[in-house]
PDB file of C-alpha atoms in Angstrom:
ATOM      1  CA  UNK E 484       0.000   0.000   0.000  1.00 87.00           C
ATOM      2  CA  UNK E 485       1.315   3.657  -0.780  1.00 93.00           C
ATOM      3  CA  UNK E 486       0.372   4.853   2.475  1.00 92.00           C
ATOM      4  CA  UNK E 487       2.705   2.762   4.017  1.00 92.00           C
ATOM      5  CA  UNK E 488       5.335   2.820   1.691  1.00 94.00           C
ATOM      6  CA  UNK E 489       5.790   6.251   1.596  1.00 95.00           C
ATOM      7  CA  UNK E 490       5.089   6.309   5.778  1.00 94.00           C
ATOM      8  CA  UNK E 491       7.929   3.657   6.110  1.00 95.00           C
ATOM      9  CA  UNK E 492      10.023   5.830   3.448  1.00 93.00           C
ATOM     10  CA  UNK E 493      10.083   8.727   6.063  1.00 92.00           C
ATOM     11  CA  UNK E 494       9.632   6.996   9.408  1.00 94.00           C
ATOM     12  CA  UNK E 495      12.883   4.783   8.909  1.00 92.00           C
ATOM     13  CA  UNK E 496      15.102   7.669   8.975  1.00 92.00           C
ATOM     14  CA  UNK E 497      14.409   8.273  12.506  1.00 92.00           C
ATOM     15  CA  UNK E 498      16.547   6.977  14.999  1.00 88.00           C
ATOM     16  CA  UNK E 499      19.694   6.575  12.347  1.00 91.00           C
ATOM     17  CA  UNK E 500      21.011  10.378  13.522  1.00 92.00           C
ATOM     18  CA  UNK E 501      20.660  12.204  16.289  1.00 92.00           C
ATOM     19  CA  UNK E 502      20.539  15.697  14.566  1.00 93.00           C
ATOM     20  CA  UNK E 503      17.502  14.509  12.351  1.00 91.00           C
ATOM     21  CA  UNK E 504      15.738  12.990  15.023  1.00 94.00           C
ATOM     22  CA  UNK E 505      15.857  16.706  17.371  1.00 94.00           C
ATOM     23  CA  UNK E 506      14.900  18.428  14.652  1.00 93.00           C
ATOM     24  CA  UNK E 507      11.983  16.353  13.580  1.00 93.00           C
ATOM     25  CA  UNK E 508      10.904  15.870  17.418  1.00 93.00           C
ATOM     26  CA  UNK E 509      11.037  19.815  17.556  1.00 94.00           C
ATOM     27  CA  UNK E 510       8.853  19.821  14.505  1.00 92.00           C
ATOM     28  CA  UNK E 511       6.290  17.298  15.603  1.00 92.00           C
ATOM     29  CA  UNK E 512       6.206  18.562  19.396  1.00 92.00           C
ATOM     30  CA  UNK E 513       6.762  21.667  19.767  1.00 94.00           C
ATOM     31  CA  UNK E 514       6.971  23.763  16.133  1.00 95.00           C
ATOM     32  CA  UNK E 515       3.340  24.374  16.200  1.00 94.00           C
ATOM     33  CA  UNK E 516       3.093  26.322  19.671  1.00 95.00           C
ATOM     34  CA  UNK E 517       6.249  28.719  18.272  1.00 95.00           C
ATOM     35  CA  UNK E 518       3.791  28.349  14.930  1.00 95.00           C
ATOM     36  CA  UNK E 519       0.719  29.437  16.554  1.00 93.00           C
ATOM     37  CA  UNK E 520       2.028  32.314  18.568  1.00 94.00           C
ATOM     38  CA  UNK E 521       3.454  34.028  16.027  1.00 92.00           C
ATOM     39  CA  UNK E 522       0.818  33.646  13.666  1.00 92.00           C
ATOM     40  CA  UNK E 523      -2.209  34.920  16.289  1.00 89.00           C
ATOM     41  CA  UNK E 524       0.320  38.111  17.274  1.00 90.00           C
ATOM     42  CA  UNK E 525       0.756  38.756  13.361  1.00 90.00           C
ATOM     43  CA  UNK E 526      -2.836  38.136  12.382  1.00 87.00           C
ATOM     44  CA  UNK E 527      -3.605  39.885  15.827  1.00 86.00           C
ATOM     45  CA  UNK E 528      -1.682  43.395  14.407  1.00 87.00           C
ATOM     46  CA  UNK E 529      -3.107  42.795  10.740  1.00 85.00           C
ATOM     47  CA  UNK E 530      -6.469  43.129  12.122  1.00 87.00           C
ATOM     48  CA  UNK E 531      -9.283  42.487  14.819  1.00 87.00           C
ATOM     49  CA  UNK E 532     -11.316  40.569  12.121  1.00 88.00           C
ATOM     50  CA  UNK E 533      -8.321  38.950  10.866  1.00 90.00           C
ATOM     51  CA  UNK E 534      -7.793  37.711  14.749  1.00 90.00           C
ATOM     52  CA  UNK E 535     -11.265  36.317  15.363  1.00 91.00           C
ATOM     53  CA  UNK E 536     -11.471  34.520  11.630  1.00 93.00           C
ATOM     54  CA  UNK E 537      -8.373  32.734  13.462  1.00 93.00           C
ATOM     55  CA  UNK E 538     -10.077  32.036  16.722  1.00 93.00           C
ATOM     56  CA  UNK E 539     -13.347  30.922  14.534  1.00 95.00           C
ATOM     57  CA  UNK E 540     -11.268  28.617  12.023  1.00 96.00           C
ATOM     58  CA  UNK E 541      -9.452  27.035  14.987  1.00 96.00           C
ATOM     59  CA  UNK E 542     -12.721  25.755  16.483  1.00 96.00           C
ATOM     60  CA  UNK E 543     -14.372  24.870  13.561  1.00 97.00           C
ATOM     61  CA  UNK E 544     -11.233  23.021  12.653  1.00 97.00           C
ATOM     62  CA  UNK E 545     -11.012  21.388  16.305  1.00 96.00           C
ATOM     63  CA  UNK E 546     -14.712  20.006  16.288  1.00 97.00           C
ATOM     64  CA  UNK E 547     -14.436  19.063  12.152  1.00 96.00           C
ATOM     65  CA  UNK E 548     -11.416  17.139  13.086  1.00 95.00           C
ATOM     66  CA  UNK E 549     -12.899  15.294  16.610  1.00 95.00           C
ATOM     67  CA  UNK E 550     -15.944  14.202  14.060  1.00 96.00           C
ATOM     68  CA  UNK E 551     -13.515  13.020  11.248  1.00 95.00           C
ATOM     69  CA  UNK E 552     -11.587  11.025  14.450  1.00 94.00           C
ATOM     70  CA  UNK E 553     -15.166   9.738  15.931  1.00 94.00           C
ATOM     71  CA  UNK E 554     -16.017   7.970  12.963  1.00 95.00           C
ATOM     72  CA  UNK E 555     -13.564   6.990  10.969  1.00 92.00           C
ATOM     73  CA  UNK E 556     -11.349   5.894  13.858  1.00 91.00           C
ATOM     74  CA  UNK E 557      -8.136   4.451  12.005  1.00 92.00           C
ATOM     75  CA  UNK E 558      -5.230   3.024  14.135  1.00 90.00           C
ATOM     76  CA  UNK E 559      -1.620   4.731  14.560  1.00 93.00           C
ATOM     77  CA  UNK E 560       1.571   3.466  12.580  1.00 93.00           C
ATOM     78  CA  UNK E 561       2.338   1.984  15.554  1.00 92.00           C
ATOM     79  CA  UNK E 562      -0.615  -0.133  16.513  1.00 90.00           C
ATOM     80  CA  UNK E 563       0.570  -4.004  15.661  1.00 85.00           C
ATOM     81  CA  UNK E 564       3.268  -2.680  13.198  1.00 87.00           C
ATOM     82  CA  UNK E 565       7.247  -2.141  14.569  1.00 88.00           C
ATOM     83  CA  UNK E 566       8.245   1.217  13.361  1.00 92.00           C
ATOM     84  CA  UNK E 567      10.615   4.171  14.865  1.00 90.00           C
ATOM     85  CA  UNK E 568       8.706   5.750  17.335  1.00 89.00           C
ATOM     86  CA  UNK E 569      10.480   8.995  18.772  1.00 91.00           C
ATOM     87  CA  UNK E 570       8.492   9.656  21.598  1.00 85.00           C
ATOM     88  CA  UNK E 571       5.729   9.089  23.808  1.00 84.00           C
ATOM     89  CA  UNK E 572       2.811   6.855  21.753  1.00 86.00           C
ATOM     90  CA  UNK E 573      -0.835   9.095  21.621  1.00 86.00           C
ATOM     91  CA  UNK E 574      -3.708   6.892  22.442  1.00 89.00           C
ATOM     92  CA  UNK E 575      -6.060   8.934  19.838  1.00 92.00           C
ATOM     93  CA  UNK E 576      -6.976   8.151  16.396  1.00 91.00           C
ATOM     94  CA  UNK E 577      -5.049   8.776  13.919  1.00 92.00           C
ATOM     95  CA  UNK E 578      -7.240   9.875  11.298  1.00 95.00           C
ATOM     96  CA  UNK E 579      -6.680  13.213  10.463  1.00 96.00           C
ATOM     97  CA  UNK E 580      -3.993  14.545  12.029  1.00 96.00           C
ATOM     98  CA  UNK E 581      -4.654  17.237  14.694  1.00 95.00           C
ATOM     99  CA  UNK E 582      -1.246  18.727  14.059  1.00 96.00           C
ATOM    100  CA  UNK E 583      -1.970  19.295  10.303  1.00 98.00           C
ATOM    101  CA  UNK E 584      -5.282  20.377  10.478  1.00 98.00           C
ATOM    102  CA  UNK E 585      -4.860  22.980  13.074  1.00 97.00           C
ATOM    103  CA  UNK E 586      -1.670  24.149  11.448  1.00 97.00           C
ATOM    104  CA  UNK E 587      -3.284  24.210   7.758  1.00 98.00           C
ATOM    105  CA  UNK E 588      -6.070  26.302   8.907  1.00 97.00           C
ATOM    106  CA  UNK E 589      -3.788  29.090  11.069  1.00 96.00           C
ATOM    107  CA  UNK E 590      -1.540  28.400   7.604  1.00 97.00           C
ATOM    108  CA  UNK E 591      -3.994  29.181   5.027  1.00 97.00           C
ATOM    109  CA  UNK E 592      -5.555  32.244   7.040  1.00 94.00           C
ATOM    110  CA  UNK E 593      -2.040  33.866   6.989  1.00 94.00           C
ATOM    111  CA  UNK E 594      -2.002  32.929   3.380  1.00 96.00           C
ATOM    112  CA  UNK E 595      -5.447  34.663   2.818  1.00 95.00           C
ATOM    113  CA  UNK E 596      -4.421  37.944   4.499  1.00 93.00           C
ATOM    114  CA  UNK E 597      -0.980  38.089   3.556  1.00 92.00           C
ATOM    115  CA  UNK E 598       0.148  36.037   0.425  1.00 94.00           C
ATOM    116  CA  UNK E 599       4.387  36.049   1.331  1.00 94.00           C
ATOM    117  CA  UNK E 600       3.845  35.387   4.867  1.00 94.00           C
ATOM    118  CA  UNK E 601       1.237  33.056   4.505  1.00 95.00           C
ATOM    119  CA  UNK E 602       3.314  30.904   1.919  1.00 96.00           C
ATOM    120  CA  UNK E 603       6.066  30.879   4.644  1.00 96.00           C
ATOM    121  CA  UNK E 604       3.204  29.403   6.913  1.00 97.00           C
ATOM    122  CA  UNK E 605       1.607  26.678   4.782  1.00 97.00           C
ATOM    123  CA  UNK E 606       5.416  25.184   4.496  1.00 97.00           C
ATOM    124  CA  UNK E 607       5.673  25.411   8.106  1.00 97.00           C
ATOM    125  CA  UNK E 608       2.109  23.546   8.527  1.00 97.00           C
ATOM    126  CA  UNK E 609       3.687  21.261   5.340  1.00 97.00           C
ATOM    127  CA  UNK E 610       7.089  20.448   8.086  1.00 97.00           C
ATOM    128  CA  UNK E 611       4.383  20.285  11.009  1.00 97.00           C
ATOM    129  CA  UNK E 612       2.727  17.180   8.735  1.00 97.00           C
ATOM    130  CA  UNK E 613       5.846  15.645   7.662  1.00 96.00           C
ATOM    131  CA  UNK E 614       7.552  15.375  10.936  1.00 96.00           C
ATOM    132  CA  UNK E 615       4.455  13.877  12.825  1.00 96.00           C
ATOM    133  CA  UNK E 616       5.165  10.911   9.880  1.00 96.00           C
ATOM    134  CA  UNK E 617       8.806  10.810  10.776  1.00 95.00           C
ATOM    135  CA  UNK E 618       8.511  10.390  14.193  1.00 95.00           C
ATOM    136  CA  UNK E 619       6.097   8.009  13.814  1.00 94.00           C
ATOM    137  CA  UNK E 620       2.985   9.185  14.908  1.00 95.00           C
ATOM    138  CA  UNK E 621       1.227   9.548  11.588  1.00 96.00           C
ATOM    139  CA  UNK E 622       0.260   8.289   8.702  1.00 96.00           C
ATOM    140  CA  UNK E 623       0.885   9.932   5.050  1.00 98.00           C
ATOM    141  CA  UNK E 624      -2.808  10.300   4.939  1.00 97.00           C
ATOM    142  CA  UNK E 625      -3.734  11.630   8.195  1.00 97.00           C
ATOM    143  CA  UNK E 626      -1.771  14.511   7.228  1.00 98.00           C
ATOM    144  CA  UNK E 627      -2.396  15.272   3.707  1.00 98.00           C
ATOM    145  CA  UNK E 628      -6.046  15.092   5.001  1.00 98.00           C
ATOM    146  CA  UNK E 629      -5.440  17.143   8.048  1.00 98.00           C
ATOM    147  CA  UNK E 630      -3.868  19.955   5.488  1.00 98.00           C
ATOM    148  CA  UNK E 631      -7.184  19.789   3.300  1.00 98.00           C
ATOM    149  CA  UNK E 632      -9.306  19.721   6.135  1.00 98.00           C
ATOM    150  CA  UNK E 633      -7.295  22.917   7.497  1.00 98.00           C
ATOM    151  CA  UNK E 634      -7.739  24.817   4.087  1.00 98.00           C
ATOM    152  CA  UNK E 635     -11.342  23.990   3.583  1.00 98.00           C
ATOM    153  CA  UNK E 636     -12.129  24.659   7.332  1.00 98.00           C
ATOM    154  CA  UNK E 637      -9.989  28.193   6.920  1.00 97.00           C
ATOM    155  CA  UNK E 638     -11.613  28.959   3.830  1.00 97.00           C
ATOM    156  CA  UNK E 639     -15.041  28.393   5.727  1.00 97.00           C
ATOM    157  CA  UNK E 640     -14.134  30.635   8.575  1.00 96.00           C
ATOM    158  CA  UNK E 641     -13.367  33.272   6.559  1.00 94.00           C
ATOM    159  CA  UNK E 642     -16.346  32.967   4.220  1.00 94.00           C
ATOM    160  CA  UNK E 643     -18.802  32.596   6.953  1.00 93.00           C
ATOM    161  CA  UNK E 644     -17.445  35.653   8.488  1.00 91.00           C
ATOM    162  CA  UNK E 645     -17.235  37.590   5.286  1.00 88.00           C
ATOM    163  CA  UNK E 646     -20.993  36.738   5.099  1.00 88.00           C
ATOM    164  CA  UNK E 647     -22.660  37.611   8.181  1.00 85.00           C
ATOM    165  CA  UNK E 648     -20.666  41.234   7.509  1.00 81.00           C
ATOM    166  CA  UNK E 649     -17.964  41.074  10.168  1.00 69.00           C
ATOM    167  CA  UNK E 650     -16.046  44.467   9.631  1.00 66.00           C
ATOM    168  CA  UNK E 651     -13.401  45.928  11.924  1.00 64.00           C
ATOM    169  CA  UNK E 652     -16.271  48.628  12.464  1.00 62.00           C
ATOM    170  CA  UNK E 653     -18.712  45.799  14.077  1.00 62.00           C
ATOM    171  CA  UNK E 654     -16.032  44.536  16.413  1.00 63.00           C
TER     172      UNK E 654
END
């Protein structure tokens, strides 16, 4: 299967050197809280509308993603399969990943209100993704659909908004 193939591609890299594996924990761990606070301070100073679209997208992306994970509950890498796992195991589904789809949708927001900085951000969601695989965590597919869910969820956000007239007047 592709999924794996390309999962088992990435994943056995880890472990083999020591450099790789801190930077790709970083990335998996702890990337997206750097991620996220710069991105709410810069969408924060863009604008007040630009601020809440974020806080909007992020919880339609949380409860989109817990509804994805509820039923279509698909096992980790790990479950029954040996692979390179570089840290602690998550108990959760798999299916998207929470990682990507949060990331996407704080990604593609940027990208909406600033093109350069927001292409900067959708390859930092993009390294988010891939290092969840390499570590072990994830599989190909939970991430390419936790970026799609993040764009269509941003896209929503910011549509919805757009239509029920939310100006930087009515905040």
């Amino acid at each position: 299967m592709l999924n794996e193939k390309i999962f088992y591609l990435l994943n056995n890299f880890a472990g083999k050197n020591p450099i790789f594996d801190v930077f790709f924990i970083f990335g998996a761990r702890f990337l997206i809280i750097l991620f996220f606070v710069f991105c709410i301070l810069f969408l924060f100073k863009i604008s007040k509308k630009a601020f809440l679209t974020l806080i909007f997208s992020l919880v339609l992306a949380t409860l989109a993603n817990q509804l994805f994970r509820f039923f279509l509950p698909i096992d980790r890498p790990f479950v029954g399969r040996e692979v390179n796992l570089l840290f602690f195991p998550p108990q959760d589904p798999s299916f998207p990943s929470n990682h990507a789809t949060l990331a996407a949708s704080v990604a593609f927001l940027m990208f909406f209100y600033q093109k350069r900085v927001g292409f900067l951000a959708v390859l930092i969601a993009i390294l988010i993704g891939l290092a969840r695989i390499f570590v072990g965590v994830h599989w190909p597919t939970d991430v390419l659909a936790g970026l799609v869910l993040g764009f269509l969820v941003a896209f929503a956000a910011k549509k919805i908004l757009d239509y029920v007239g939310l100006t930087e007047d009515s905040i």
